[in-house]
Coordinates of C-alpha atoms in Angstrom, one line a residue:
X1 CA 185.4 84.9 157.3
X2 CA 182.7 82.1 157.8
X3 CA 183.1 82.1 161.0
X4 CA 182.6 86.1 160.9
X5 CA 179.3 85.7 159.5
X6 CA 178.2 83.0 161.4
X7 CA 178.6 85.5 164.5
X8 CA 176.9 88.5 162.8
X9 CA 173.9 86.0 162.0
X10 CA 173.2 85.8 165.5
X11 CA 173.4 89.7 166.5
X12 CA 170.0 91.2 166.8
X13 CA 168.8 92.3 163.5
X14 CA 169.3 96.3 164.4
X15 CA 172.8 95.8 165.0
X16 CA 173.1 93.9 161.9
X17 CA 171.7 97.0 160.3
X18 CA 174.1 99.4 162.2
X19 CA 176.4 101.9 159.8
X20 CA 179.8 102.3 160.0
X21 CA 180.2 105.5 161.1
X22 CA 184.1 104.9 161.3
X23 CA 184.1 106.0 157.9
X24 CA 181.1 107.8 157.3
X25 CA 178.2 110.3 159.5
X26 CA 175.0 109.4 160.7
X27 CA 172.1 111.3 158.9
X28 CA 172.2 115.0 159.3
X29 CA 170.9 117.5 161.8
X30 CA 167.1 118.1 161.2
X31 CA 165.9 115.1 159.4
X32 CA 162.8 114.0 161.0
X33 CA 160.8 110.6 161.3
X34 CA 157.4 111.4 160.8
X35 CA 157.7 114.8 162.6
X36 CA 160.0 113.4 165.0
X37 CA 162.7 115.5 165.7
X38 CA 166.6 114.0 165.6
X39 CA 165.6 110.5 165.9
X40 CA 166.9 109.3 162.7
X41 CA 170.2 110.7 163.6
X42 CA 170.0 109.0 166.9
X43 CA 169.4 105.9 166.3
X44 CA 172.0 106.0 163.4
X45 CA 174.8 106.4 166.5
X46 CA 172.4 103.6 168.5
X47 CA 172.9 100.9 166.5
X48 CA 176.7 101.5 165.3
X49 CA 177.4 102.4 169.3
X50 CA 176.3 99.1 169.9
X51 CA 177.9 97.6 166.8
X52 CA 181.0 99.4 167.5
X53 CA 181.3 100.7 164.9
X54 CA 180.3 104.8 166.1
X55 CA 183.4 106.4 166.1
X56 CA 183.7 109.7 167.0
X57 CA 179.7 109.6 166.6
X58 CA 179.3 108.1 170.0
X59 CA 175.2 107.7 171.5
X60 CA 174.3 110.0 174.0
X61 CA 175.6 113.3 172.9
X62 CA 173.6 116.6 174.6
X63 CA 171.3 116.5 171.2
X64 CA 170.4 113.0 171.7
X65 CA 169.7 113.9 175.5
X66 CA 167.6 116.6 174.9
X67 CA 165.9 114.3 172.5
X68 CA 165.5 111.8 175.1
X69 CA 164.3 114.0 177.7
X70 CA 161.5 115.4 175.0
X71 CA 160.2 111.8 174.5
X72 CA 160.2 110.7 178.1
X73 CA 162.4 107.9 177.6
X74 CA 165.8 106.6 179.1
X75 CA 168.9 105.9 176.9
X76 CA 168.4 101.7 178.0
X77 CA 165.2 102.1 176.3
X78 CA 166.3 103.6 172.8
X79 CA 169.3 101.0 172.6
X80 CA 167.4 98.2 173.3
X81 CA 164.6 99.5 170.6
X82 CA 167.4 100.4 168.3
X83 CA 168.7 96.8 168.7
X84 CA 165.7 94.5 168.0
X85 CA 164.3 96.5 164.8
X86 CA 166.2 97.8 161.8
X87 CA 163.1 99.9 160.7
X88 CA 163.1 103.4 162.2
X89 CA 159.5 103.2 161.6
X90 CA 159.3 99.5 163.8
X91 CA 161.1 101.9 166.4
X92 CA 159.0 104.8 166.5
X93 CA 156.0 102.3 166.6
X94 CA 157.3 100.6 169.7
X95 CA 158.3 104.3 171.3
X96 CA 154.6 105.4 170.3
X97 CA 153.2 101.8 172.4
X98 CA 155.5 103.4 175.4
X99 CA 153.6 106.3 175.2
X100 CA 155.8 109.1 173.5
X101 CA 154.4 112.6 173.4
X102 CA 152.7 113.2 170.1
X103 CA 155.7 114.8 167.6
X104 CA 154.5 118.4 167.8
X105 CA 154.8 118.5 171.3
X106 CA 158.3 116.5 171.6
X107 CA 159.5 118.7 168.7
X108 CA 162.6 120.9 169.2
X109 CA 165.1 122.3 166.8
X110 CA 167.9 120.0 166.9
X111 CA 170.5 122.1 164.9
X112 CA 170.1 125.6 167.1
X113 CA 171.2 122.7 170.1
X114 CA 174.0 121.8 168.1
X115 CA 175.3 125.2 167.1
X116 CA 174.6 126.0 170.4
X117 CA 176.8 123.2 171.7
X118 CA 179.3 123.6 169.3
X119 CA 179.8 128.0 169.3
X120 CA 179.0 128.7 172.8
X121 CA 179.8 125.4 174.6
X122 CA 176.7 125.3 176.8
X123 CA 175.3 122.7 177.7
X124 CA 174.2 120.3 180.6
X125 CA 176.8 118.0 182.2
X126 CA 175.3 114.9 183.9
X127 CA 177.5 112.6 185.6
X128 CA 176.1 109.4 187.1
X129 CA 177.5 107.9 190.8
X130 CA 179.8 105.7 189.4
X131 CA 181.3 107.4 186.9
X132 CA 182.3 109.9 190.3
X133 CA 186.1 109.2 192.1
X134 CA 185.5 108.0 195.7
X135 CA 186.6 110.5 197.7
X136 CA 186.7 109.5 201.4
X137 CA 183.2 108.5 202.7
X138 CA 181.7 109.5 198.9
X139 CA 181.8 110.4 194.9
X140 CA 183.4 113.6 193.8
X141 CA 181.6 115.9 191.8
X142 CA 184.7 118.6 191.7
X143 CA 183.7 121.8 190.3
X144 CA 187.0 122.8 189.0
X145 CA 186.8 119.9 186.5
X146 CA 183.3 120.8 185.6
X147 CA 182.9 124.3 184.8
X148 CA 181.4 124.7 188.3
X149 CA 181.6 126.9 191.0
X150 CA 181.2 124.4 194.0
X151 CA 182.2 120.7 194.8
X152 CA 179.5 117.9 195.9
X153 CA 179.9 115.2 197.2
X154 CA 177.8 111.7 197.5
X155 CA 178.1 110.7 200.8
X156 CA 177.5 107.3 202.1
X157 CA 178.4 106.3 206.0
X158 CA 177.5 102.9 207.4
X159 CA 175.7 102.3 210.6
X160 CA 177.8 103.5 213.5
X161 CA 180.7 105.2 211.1
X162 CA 182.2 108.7 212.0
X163 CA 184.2 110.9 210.3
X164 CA 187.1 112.5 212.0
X165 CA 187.5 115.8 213.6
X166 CA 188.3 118.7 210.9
X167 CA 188.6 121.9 210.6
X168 CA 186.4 123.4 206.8
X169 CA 188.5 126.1 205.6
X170 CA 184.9 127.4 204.7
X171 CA 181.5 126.8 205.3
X172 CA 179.9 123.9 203.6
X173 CA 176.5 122.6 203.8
X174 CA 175.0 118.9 204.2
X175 CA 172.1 117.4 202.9
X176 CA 170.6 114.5 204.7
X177 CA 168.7 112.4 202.5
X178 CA 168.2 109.3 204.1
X179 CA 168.6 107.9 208.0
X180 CA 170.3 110.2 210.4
X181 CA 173.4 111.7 211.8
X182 CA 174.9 113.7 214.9
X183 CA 176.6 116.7 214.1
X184 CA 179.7 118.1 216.3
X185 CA 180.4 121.4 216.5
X186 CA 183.5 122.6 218.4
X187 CA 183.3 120.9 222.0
X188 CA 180.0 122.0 222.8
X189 CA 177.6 121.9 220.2
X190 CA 175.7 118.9 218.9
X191 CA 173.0 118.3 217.1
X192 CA 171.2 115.7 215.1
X193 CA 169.4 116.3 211.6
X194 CA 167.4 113.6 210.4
X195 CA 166.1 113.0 206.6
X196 CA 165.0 116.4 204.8
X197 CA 167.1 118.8 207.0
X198 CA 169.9 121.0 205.3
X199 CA 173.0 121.6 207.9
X200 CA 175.4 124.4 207.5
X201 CA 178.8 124.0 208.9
X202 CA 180.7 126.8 209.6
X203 CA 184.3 128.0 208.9
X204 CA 187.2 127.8 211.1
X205 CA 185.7 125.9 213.8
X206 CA 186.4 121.9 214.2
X207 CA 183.2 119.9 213.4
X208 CA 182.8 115.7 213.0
X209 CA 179.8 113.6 212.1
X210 CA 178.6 110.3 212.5
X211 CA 176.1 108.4 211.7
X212 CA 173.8 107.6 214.7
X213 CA 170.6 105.9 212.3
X214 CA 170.0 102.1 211.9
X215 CA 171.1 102.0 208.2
X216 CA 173.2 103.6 206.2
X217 CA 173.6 107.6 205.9
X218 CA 172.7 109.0 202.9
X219 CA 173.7 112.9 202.1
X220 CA 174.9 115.1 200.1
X221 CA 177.8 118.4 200.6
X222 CA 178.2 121.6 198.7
X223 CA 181.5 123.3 199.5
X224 CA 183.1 126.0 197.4
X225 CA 184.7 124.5 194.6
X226 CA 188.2 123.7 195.6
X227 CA 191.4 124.8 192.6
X228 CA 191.9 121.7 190.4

C-alpha cells in the first residue's frame, strides 16, 4: 500500500484527480463550464481514461469529438491539459491561451448529439492509418465493416515497385496524391498521372501500375464496397 501511494504521488496532479468511473458516471449531458458546452463531462473521461480508470466511459466518444472539433483542438491537446491541472477552470484557462472560440460560438447541444447517437445511430466514423489492416500495397478502409458503400484504400508503393497484372471486376478510381505512377491498360494503353490527377480504371480489362516517381507513391482507391 506504501508503495501504492508513493507511485500515485508522482502521477501528474489531474490524474491524481481522475474519478473512477468503473463504478460511477462522469457528469451528465449538458453541464457546462462557464458556457462551455460538454467539457466537464469530457474531461471527467480524460483524466479517468488516462487513470484507467474510464470504463465503459472511454475519451473520445462522437460527443467529445464534436466538442473537440467546436473548440479547434486535437484529442493530444485535451489529455495533456486534462493531465497537468485538476481545476476545470486551470483547463479552460489554458484552452482560452490556445485560442478557443468564445463559448457562444463553440456552443452546441450536447444531449440532441447523444440521443442522436444513441436512437438513430448516426454518426461520423473516423479511422486513422494505422488503426487500417494492410492490405497488399495499403490500409483497408472496407465499407462492408463500416456502414459504407465503397472500399478505400491507402496506398503506398516504393520507388520502382509495380503491382501485378489484374483484372477489376469493376471500375475503380485512383487518386494520386503524391510522386507519380504509369498506368497499364490492356496491352496498349499507358499512361502516367502525376500528383492531383484522379484515374479511372475500367471493368473487365487487365490493368497494372507502377510507380515510375523518385520517391514513394502516395494514392488513394475507391472501389465498390466488396461483401464482408
Amino acid at each position: 500500500m506504501a508503495a501504492e501511494r508513493v507511485e500515485r504521488s508522482t502521477l501528474p496532479e489531474g490524474v491524481r484527480a481522475a474519478r473512477d468511473l468503473r463504478d460511477g458516471e462522469p457528469r451528465a449531458f449538458g453541464l457546462e463550464l462557464e458556457g462551455y458546452a460538454h467539457l466537464l463531462r469530457m474531461l471527467d473521461k480524460a483524466r479517468a481514461t488516462l487513470a484507467g480508470t474510464a470504463g465503459n466511459y472511454q475519451f473520445g466518444c462522437p460527443v467529445d469529438h464534436t466538442c473537440m472539433a467546436r473548440l479547434d483542438v486535437t484529442p493530444e491537446l485535451v489529455l495533456d491539459l486534462a493531465s497537468r491541472y485538476a481545476d476545470d477552470l486551470c483547463v479552460l484557462q489554458a484552452l482560452r491561451d490556445h485560442g478557443i472560440p468564445s463559448a457562444q460560438e463553440a456552443w452546441f447541444d450536447a444531449v440532441l448529439v447523444e440521443e442522436q447517437l444513441q436512437e438513430e445511430g448516426v454518426y461520423l466514423r473516423v479511422r486513422s492509418r494505422e488503426q487500417l489492416p494492410e492490405q497488399g500495397d495499403g490500409r483497408l478502409f472496407a465499407g462492408a465493416e463500416h456502414g459504407a458503400d465503397v472500399d478505400v484504400v491507402l496506398v503506398e508503393m516504393a520507388a520502382g515497385q509495380r503491382c501485378p497484372a489484374a483484372v477489376a471486376t469493376a471500375a475503380h478510381v485512383w487518386v494520386i496524391q503524391e510522386g507519380q505512377a504509369r498506368f497499364f491498360l490492356g496491352s496498349m494503353q499507358a499512361r502516367i498521372a502525376r500528383a492531383g490527377e484522379v484515374v479511372r480504371i475500367p471493368a473487365d480489362v487487365t490493368w497494372r501500375v507502377e510507380n515510375t516517381g523518385a520517391g514513394t507513391l502516395r494514392a488513394v482507391t475507391v472501389r465498390p464496397a466488396r461483401p464482408g
